[in-house]
mmCIF file of C-alpha atoms in Angstrom:
data_model
loop_
_atom_site.group_PDB
_atom_site.id
_atom_site.type_symbol
_atom_site.label_atom_id
_atom_site.label_comp_id
_atom_site.label_asym_id
_atom_site.label_seq_id
_atom_site.Cartn_x
_atom_site.Cartn_y
_atom_site.Cartn_z
ATOM 1 C CA MET A 55 41.852 85.797 -39.137
ATOM 2 C CA GLU A 56 39.245 84.262 -36.827
ATOM 3 C CA ARG A 57 39.761 80.855 -38.412
ATOM 4 C CA PHE A 58 43.525 81.141 -37.864
ATOM 5 C CA CYS A 59 42.949 81.917 -34.171
ATOM 6 C CA ILE A 60 40.707 78.882 -33.773
ATOM 7 C CA TYR A 61 43.266 76.622 -35.442
ATOM 8 C CA ALA A 62 46.064 78.108 -33.335
ATOM 9 C CA LEU A 63 44.080 77.433 -30.138
ATOM 10 C CA ILE A 64 43.464 73.842 -31.186
ATOM 11 C CA VAL A 65 47.127 73.242 -32.025
ATOM 12 C CA TRP A 66 48.280 74.880 -28.781
ATOM 13 C CA ASN A 67 45.907 72.767 -26.691
ATOM 14 C CA VAL A 68 47.137 69.596 -28.411
ATOM 15 C CA ILE A 69 50.705 70.654 -27.556
ATOM 16 C CA VAL A 70 49.762 71.306 -23.914
ATOM 17 C CA PHE A 71 47.977 67.933 -23.765
ATOM 18 C CA ALA A 72 51.154 66.299 -25.092
ATOM 19 C CA MET A 73 53.263 68.140 -22.490
ATOM 20 C CA TYR A 74 51.288 66.459 -19.712
ATOM 21 C CA GLY A 75 51.764 63.081 -21.380
ATOM 22 C CA VAL A 76 55.493 63.621 -21.831
ATOM 23 C CA ASP A 77 55.878 64.747 -18.217
ATOM 24 C CA LYS A 78 53.960 61.705 -16.964
ATOM 25 C CA ASN A 79 56.169 59.402 -19.055
ATOM 26 C CA ARG A 80 59.310 61.083 -17.760
ATOM 27 C CA ALA A 81 58.034 60.788 -14.183
ATOM 28 C CA ILE A 82 57.498 57.051 -14.608
ATOM 29 C CA HIS A 83 60.990 56.563 -16.028
ATOM 30 C CA GLY A 84 62.778 58.859 -13.572
ATOM 31 C CA LYS A 85 63.956 61.284 -16.261
ATOM 32 C CA TRP A 86 64.186 65.068 -16.408
ATOM 33 C CA ARG A 87 60.730 66.617 -15.955
ATOM 34 C CA ILE A 88 58.790 69.586 -17.246
ATOM 35 C CA SER A 89 58.480 72.049 -14.368
ATOM 36 C CA GLU A 90 55.153 72.600 -12.649
ATOM 37 C CA PHE A 91 55.531 76.281 -13.479
ATOM 38 C CA MET A 92 55.713 75.537 -17.218
ATOM 39 C CA LEU A 93 52.759 73.148 -17.068
ATOM 40 C CA LEU A 94 50.608 75.712 -15.261
ATOM 41 C CA LEU A 95 51.834 78.616 -17.385
ATOM 42 C CA SER A 96 50.890 76.729 -20.537
ATOM 43 C CA ALA A 97 47.398 76.250 -19.098
ATOM 44 C CA PHE A 98 47.002 79.963 -18.363
ATOM 45 C CA LEU A 99 48.318 80.881 -21.824
ATOM 46 C CA MET A 100 45.140 79.584 -23.505
ATOM 47 C CA GLY A 101 45.984 75.886 -23.024
ATOM 48 C CA SER A 102 43.625 75.070 -20.171
ATOM 49 C CA PHE A 103 41.493 72.604 -22.119
ATOM 50 C CA GLY A 104 44.569 70.615 -23.154
ATOM 51 C CA ALA A 105 45.898 70.777 -19.584
ATOM 52 C CA ALA A 106 42.644 69.583 -18.023
ATOM 53 C CA PHE A 107 42.213 66.824 -20.587
ATOM 54 C CA GLY A 108 45.874 65.810 -20.198
ATOM 55 C CA MET A 109 45.550 65.659 -16.419
ATOM 56 C CA GLU A 110 42.576 63.320 -16.639
ATOM 57 C CA PHE A 111 43.706 61.242 -19.627
ATOM 58 C CA PHE A 112 47.203 60.579 -18.282
ATOM 59 C CA ARG A 113 46.151 60.633 -14.598
ATOM 60 C CA HIS A 114 48.895 63.168 -14.031
ATOM 61 C CA LYS A 115 48.922 65.817 -11.301
ATOM 62 C CA THR A 116 45.318 64.961 -10.368
ATOM 63 C CA LEU A 117 46.198 64.624 -6.682
ATOM 64 C CA ASN A 118 48.216 67.846 -6.610
ATOM 65 C CA LEU A 119 46.026 70.525 -4.977
ATOM 66 C CA LYS A 120 47.809 73.316 -6.844
ATOM 67 C CA PHE A 121 46.822 71.774 -10.178
ATOM 68 C CA ARG A 122 43.316 70.865 -9.012
ATOM 69 C CA LEU A 123 42.715 74.544 -8.224
ATOM 70 C CA LEU A 124 44.746 76.402 -10.827
ATOM 71 C CA VAL A 125 43.862 74.448 -13.990
ATOM 72 C CA PRO A 126 40.114 75.155 -13.540
ATOM 73 C CA ALA A 127 41.012 78.777 -12.739
ATOM 74 C CA ALA A 128 43.001 78.866 -15.987
ATOM 75 C CA PHE A 129 40.019 77.423 -17.837
ATOM 76 C CA LEU A 130 37.766 80.154 -16.457
ATOM 77 C CA THR A 131 40.346 82.815 -17.325
ATOM 78 C CA ASN A 132 40.710 81.406 -20.858
ATOM 79 C CA CYS A 133 36.929 81.356 -21.353
ATOM 80 C CA LEU A 134 36.614 84.956 -20.168
ATOM 81 C CA THR A 135 39.451 86.020 -22.465
ATOM 82 C CA ILE A 136 37.819 84.347 -25.467
ATOM 83 C CA TRP A 137 34.444 85.859 -24.561
ATOM 84 C CA PHE A 138 36.002 89.328 -24.286
ATOM 85 C CA PHE A 139 37.664 89.102 -27.698
ATOM 86 C CA VAL A 140 34.606 87.602 -29.424
ATOM 87 C CA LYS A 141 32.442 90.337 -27.927
ATOM 88 C CA GLU A 142 34.794 92.991 -29.320
ATOM 89 C CA ILE A 143 34.692 91.603 -32.879
#
């Protein structure tokens, strides 16, 4: 079960990373975008590493103060959540 959770977290963070890349590409080409709410929600739902890496790798939303504050907050929240569940096992 623990191994499944680790794999699920990895896959989810790759998906979140890809979401930032897709949104950046759509922004460049003037197409329909992924909402800021969805990008931030995905970070808070255990995808903060993928979100942070996607922001830096794609240079997307790095100047947006909301993202500069909330993605690290999501990372801290995700770390505390993982710590809580590992401690309980």
